[in-house]
Coordinates of C-alpha atoms in Angstrom, one line a residue:
X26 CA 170.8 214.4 260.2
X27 CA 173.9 216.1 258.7
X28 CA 176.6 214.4 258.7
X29 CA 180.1 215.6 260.5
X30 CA 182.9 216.9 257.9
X31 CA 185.6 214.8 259.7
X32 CA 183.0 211.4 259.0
X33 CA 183.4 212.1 255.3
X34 CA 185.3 210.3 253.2
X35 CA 188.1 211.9 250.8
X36 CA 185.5 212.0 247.9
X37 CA 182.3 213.3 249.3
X38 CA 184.7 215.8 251.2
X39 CA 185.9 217.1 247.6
X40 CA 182.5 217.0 246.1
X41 CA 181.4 219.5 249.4
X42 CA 184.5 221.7 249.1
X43 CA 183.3 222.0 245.0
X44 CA 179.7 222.5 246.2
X45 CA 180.6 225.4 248.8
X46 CA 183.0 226.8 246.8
X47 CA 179.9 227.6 244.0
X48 CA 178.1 229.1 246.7
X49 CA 180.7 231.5 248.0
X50 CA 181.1 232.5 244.4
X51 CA 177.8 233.0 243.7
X52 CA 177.7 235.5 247.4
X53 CA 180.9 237.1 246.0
X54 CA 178.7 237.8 242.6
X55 CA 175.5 239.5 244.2
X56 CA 178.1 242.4 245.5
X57 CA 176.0 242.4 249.2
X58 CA 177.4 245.1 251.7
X59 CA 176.5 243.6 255.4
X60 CA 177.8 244.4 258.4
X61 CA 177.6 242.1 261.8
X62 CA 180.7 244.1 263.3
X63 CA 179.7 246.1 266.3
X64 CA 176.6 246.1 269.1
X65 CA 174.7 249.0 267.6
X66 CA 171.3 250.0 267.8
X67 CA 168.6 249.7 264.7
X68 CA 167.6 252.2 263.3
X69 CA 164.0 251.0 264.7
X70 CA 165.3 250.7 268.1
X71 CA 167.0 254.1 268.1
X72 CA 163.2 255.6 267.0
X73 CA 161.6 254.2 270.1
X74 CA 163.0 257.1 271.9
X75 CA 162.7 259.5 268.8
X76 CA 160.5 261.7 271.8
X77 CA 163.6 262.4 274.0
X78 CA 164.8 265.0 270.7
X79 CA 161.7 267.3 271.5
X80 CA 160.9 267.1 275.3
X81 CA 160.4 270.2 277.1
X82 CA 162.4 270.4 280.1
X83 CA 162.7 272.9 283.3
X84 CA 165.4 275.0 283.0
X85 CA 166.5 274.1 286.8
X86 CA 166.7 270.6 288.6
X87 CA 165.2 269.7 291.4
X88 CA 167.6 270.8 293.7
X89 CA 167.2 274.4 292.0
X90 CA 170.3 273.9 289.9
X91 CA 170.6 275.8 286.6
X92 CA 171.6 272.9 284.3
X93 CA 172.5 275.2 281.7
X94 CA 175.4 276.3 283.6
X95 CA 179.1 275.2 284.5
X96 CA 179.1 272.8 287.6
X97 CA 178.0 269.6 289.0
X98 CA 180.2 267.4 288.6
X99 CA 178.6 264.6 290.3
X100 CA 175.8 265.1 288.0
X101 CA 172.1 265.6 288.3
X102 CA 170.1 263.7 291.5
X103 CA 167.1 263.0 289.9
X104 CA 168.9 260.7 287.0
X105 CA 171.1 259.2 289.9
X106 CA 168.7 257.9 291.7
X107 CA 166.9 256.3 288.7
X108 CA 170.0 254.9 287.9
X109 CA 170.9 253.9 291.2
X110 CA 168.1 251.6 291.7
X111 CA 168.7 250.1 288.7
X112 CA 172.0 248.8 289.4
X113 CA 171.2 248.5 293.1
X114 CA 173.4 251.7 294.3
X115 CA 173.2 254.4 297.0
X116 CA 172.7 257.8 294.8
X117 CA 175.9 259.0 297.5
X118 CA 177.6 256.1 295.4
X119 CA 177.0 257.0 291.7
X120 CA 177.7 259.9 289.5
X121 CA 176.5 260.9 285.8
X122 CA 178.5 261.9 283.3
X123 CA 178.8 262.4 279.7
X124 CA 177.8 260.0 276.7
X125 CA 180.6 257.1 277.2
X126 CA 181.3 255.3 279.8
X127 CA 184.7 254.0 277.4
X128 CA 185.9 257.5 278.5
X129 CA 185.7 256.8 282.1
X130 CA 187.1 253.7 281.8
X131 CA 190.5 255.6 280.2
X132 CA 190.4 258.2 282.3
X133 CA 190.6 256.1 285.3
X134 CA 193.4 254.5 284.1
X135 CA 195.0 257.4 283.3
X136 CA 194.6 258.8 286.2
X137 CA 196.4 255.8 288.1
X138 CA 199.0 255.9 285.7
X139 CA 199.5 260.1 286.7
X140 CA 198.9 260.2 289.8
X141 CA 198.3 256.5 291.2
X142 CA 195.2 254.9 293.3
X143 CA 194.8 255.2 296.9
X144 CA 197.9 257.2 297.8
X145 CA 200.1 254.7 296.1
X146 CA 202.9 255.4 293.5
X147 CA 201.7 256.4 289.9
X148 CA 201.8 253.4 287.6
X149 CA 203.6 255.3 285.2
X150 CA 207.2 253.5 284.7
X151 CA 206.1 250.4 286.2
X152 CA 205.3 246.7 284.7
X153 CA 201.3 247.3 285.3
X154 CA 199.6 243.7 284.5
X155 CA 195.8 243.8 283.9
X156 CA 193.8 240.2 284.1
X157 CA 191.8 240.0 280.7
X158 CA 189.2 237.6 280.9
X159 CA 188.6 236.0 277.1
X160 CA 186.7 236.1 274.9
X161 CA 186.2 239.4 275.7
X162 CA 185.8 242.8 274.7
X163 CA 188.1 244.6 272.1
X164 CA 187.7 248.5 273.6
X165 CA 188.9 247.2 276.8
X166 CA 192.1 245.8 275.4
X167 CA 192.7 248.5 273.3
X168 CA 192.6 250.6 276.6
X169 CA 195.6 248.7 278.2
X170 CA 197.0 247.8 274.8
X171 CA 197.3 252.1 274.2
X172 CA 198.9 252.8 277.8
X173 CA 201.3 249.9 277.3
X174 CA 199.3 247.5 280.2
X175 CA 200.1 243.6 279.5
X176 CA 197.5 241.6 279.7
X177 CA 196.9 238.0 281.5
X178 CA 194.2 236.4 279.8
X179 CA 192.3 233.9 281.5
X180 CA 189.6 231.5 280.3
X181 CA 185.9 232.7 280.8
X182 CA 183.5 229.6 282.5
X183 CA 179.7 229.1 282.6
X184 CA 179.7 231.4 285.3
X185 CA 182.6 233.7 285.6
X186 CA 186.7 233.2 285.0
X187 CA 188.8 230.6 287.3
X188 CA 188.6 232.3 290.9
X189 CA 191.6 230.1 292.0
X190 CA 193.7 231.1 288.5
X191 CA 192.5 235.0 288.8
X192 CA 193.3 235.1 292.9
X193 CA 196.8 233.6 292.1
X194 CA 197.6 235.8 289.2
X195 CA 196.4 239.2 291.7
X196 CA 198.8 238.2 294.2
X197 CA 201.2 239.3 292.5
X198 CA 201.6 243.6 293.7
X199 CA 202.1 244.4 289.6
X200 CA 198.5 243.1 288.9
X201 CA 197.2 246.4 289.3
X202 CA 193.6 245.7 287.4
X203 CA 190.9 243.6 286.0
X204 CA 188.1 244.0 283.3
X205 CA 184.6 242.3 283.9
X206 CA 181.8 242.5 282.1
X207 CA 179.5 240.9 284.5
X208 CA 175.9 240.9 283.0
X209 CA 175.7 238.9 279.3
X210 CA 179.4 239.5 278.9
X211 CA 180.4 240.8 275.7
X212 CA 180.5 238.8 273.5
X213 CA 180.0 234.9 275.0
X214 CA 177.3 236.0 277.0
X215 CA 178.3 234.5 280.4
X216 CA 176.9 236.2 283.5
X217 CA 179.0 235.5 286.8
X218 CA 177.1 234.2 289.8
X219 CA 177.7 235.1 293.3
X220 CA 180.0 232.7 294.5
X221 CA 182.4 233.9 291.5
X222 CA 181.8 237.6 292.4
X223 CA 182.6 237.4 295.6
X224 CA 185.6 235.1 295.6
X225 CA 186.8 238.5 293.7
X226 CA 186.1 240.8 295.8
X227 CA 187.5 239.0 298.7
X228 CA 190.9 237.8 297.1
X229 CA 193.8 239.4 298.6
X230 CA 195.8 241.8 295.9
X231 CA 197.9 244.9 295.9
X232 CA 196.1 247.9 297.4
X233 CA 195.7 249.6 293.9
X234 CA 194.3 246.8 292.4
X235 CA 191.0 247.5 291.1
X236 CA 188.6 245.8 289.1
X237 CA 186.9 247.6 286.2
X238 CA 183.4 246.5 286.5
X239 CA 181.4 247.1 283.0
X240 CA 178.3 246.9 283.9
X241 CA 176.8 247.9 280.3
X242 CA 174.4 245.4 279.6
X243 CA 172.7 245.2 283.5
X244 CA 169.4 245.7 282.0
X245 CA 169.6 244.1 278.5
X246 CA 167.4 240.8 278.7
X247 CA 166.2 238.6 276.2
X248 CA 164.0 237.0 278.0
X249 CA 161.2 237.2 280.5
X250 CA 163.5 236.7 283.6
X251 CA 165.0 240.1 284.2
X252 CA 168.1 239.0 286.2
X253 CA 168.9 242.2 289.3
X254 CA 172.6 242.8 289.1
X255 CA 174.3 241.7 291.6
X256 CA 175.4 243.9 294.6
X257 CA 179.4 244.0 293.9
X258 CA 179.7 247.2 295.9
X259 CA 178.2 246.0 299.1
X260 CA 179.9 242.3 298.9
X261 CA 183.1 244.0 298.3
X262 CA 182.8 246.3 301.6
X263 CA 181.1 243.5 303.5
X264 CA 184.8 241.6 302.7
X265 CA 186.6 244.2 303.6
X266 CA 187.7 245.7 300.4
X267 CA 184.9 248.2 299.6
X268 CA 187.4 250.2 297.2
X269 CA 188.0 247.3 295.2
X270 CA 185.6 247.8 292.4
X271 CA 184.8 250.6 289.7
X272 CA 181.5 249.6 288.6
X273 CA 180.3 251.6 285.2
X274 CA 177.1 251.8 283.3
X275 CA 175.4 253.5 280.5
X276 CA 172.0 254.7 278.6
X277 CA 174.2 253.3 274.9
X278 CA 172.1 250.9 274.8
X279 CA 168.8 252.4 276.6
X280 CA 167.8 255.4 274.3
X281 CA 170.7 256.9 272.1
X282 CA 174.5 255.3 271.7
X283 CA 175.9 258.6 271.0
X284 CA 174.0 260.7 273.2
X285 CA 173.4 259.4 276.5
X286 CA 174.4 259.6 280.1
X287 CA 177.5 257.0 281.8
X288 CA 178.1 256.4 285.0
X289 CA 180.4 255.6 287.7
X290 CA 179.0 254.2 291.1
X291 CA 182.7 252.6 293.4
X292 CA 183.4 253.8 297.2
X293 CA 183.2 257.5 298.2
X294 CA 186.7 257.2 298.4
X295 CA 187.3 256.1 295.7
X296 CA 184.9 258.7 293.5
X297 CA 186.1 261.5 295.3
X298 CA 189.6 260.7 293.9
X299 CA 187.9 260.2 290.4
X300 CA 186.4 263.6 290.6
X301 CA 189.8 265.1 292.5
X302 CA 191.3 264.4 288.6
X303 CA 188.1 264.8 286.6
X304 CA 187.6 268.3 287.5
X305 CA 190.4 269.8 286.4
X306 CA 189.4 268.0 282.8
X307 CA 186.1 269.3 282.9
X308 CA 183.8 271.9 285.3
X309 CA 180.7 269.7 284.8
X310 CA 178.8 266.9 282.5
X311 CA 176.2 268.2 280.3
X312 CA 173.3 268.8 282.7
X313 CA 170.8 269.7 280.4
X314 CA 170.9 265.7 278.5
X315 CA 171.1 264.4 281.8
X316 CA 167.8 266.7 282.6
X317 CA 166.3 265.4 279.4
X318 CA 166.6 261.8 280.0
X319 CA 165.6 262.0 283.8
X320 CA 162.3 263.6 282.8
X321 CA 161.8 261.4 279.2
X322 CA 162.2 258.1 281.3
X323 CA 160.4 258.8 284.6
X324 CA 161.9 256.4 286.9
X325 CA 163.5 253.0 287.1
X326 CA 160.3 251.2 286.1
X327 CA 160.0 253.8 283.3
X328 CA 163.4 252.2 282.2
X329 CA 162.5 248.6 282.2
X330 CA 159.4 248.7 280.3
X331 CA 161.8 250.9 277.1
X332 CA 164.5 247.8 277.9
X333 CA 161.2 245.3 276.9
X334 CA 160.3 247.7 274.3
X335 CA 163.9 247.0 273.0
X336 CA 163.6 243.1 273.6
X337 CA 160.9 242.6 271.8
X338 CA 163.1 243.8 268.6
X339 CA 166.2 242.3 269.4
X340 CA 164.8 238.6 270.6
X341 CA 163.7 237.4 267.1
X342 CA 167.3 238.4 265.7
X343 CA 169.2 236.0 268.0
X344 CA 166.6 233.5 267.4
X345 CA 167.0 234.2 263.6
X346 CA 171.0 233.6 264.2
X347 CA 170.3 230.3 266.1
X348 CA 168.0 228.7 263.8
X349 CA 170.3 229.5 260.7
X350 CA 173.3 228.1 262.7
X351 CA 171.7 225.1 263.7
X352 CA 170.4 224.1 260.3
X353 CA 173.0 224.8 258.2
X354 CA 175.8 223.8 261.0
X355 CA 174.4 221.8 263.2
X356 CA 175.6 218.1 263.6
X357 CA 178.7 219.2 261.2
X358 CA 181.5 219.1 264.0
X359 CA 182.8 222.6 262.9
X360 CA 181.3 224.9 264.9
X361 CA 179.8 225.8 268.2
X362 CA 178.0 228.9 269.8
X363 CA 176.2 230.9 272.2
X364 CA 172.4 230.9 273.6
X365 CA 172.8 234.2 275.2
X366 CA 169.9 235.7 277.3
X367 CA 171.0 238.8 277.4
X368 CA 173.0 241.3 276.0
X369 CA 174.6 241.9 272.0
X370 CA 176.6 239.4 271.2
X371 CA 176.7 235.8 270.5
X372 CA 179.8 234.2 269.9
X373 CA 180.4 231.5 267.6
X374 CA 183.4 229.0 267.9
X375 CA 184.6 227.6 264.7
X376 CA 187.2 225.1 263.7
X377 CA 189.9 225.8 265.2
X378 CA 192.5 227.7 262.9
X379 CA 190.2 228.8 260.8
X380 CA 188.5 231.9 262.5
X381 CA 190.5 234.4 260.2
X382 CA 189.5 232.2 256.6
X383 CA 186.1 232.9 257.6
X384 CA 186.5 236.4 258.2
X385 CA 188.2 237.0 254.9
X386 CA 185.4 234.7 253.4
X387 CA 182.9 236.7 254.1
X388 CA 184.9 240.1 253.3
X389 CA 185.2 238.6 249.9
X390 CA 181.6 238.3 249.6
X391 CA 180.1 241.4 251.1
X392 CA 179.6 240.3 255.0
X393 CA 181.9 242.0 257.3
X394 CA 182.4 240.5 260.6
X395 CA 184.7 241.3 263.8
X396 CA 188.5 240.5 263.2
X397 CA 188.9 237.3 264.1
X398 CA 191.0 237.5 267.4
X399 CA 189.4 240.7 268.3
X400 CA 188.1 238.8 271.4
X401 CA 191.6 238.3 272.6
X402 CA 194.2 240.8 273.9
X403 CA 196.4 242.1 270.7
X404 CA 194.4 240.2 269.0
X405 CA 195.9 237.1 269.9
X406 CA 193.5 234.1 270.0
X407 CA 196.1 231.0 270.2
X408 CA 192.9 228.8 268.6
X409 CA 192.2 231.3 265.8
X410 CA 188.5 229.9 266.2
X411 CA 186.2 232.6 268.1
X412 CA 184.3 235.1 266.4
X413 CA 182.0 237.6 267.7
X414 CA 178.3 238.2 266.1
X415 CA 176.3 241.5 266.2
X416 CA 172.8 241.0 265.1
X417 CA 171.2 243.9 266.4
X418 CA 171.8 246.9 263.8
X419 CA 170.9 244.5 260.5
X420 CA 167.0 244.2 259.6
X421 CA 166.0 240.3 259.8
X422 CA 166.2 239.8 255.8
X423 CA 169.9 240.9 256.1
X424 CA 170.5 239.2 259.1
X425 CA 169.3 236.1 257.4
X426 CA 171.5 236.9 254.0
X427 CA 174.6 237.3 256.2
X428 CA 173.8 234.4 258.7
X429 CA 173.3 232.2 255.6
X430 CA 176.8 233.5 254.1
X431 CA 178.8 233.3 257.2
X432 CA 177.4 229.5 257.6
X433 CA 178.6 229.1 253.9
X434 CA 182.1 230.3 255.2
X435 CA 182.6 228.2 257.9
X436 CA 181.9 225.2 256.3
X437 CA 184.0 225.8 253.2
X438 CA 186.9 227.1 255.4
X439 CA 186.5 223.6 257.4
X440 CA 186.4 221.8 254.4
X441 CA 189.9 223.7 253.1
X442 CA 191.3 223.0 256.1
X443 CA 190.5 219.3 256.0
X444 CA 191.3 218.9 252.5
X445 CA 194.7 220.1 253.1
X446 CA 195.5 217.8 256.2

């Protein structure tokens, strides 16, 4: 049983700081280049759709559209519907786009700041305030941090933010937004149950508020139980607010992160204004990749058994991540993480005011991790203590030798800190 820094006394805390010390020296001196930064695929995930670069496709969809012409804005039916099922939406509710759903998320924005939401005034020139759920994810700050949005953050929970904190803060008219990431949140791992989801589509706020629903990891389990997302768009019209909600999705994650298919499924009111804005930007998605994946993946079952395929890879590296945490700092009193079962990240709390020593710990020897504070808007975490993990890109053997020098980090940067209190 390993005994908890705080529980040691002045001497054996000197003698650990000395021992540490060695061992960050001795990372420092193997010159390792590791990265645990961002939620890419492997290499070996990306080849498990290394197929979808030579399918032969029809030159026309199904509805005899010529995809290698302008048009269709909506996108293609046939990858729709697939899509639709998956996420447990009318194909009249969904479109496909292009590669990112990040774009659609700015361009919606945008758009309300241009030309506002629902007939309202453009948010241009006013005080717009966004809710930020934390830890959370970095792109969507940046989003509001670019376009000069403050952010509210509120505290994530086992199963979804404060409903009472978030329904008072949207009262106010100037609350004009809200990120979720509902499904395996990035990067804590939460998912938010019913009770939370509807309490937040039911809320009263100001008729432009909506709620950017990021639905990217819907279909990214890590274990056997293959959680259905939940139906936001329904609960939200069954309370009476079915524009509330932009729900988004992607295949970044499915087959390739930089060239896929997003998509936006919300209200027909609500997409008809998207695509009132989105078609002077563009006269169509590409059709013939949206073609491509619609025949390379079948259907929605077709889709599930690749997200297994993908499981079965990325399973063992959060087990790895786990079992090096807990040996080397479990029972210390320095740190605490995640047991995600789904999704990218895990996130690992350390001592508090110490999340950005650890960082430049590692940077010294080789590992380079998320900013600390990147799960907070501007970068603000008040605790300096939560840092975000990606082990999916890393082979296991570099997994391990960053997982092992991260652990070596913490405790050394506790042991600083303790030492100097």
């Amino acid at each position: 049983m390993l005994t908890p820094l705080t529980d040691l006394s002045p001497d054996d805390l000197s003698a650990l700081h000395e021992q540490l010390s060695d061992e960050h020296a001795e990372l420092v001196a193997r010159g390792v280049s590791l990265n645990i930064t961002r939620g890419k695929p492997s290499p070996a995930q990306l080849d498990l759709n290394a197929d979808l670069l030579t399918i032969d496709i029809p030159s026309h969809a199904e509805d005899g559209q010529d995809v290698r012409n302008y048009g269709g804005n909506r996108g293609l039916t046939e990858i729709r519907r697939i899509f639709g099922e998956l996420l447990g939406v009318d194909v009249d509710h969904i479109i496909a786009a292009d590669n990112s759903s990040l774009s659609i998320m700015h361009d919606l924005a945008m758009f309300a700041f241009v030309h506002g939401i629902a007939g309202e005034k453009p948010w241009f020139g006013q005080n717009v305030k966004f809710i930020a759920p934390v830890p959370g994810y970095d792109r969507h700050f940046a989003i509001c941090e670019h376009l000069g949005i403050e952010m509210i953050p509120v505290e994530l929970g086992e199963h979804g933010p404060d409903v009472d904190e978030v329904a008072k803060l949207a009262a106010d008219p100037s609350v004009k937004g809200m990120w979720v990431v509902p499904m395996y949140a990035n990067p804590n791992g939460v998912v938010y149950d019913e009770e939370t989801v509807r309490a937040l589509v039911s809320m009263p706020a100001a008729p432009d508020f909506r709620m950017w629903w990021d639905n990217a990891y819907a279909l990214h389990h890590l274990t056997d139980t293959e959680r259905p997302p939940l139906p936001v768009l329904q609960w939200a019209e069954e309370a009476g607010n079915p524009d509330r909600v932009f729900e988004l999705a992607s295949t970044s994650k499915i087959t390739f992160a930089g060239d896929g298919i997003s998509f936006l499924a919300s209200s027909k009111a609500n997409l008809d204004w998207y695509l009132g804005h989105a078609g002077i930007r563009s006269i169509g998605p590409d059709k013939v990749n949206q073609l491509r994946h619609a025949k390379y993946l079948g259907d929605a079952e077709g889709v599930r058994k690749l997200m297994r395929a993908h499981r079965e890879m990325l399973a063992p590296k959060f087990a790895l991540v786990d079992e090096i945490l807990t040996n080397r700092l479990g029972g210390r009193g320095v740190a605490t993480w995640t047991h995600p079962t789904g999704g990218y990240f895990i996130t690992l709390d350390v001592m508090d005011g110490t999340a950005s020593r650890v960082v430049a710990l590692a940077k010294e020897a080789g590992i380079a991790l998320t900013s600390a504070g990147a799960s907070h808007p501007l970068h603000d975490d008040p605790h300096d203590r939560t840092i975000r993990l990606a082990p999916s890109f890393p082979s296991m053997g570099e997994l391990r030798e960053a997982m092992e020098g991260v652990s070596t980090c913490v405790l050394l940067a506790a042991a600083e800190k303790l030492l100097a209190s």
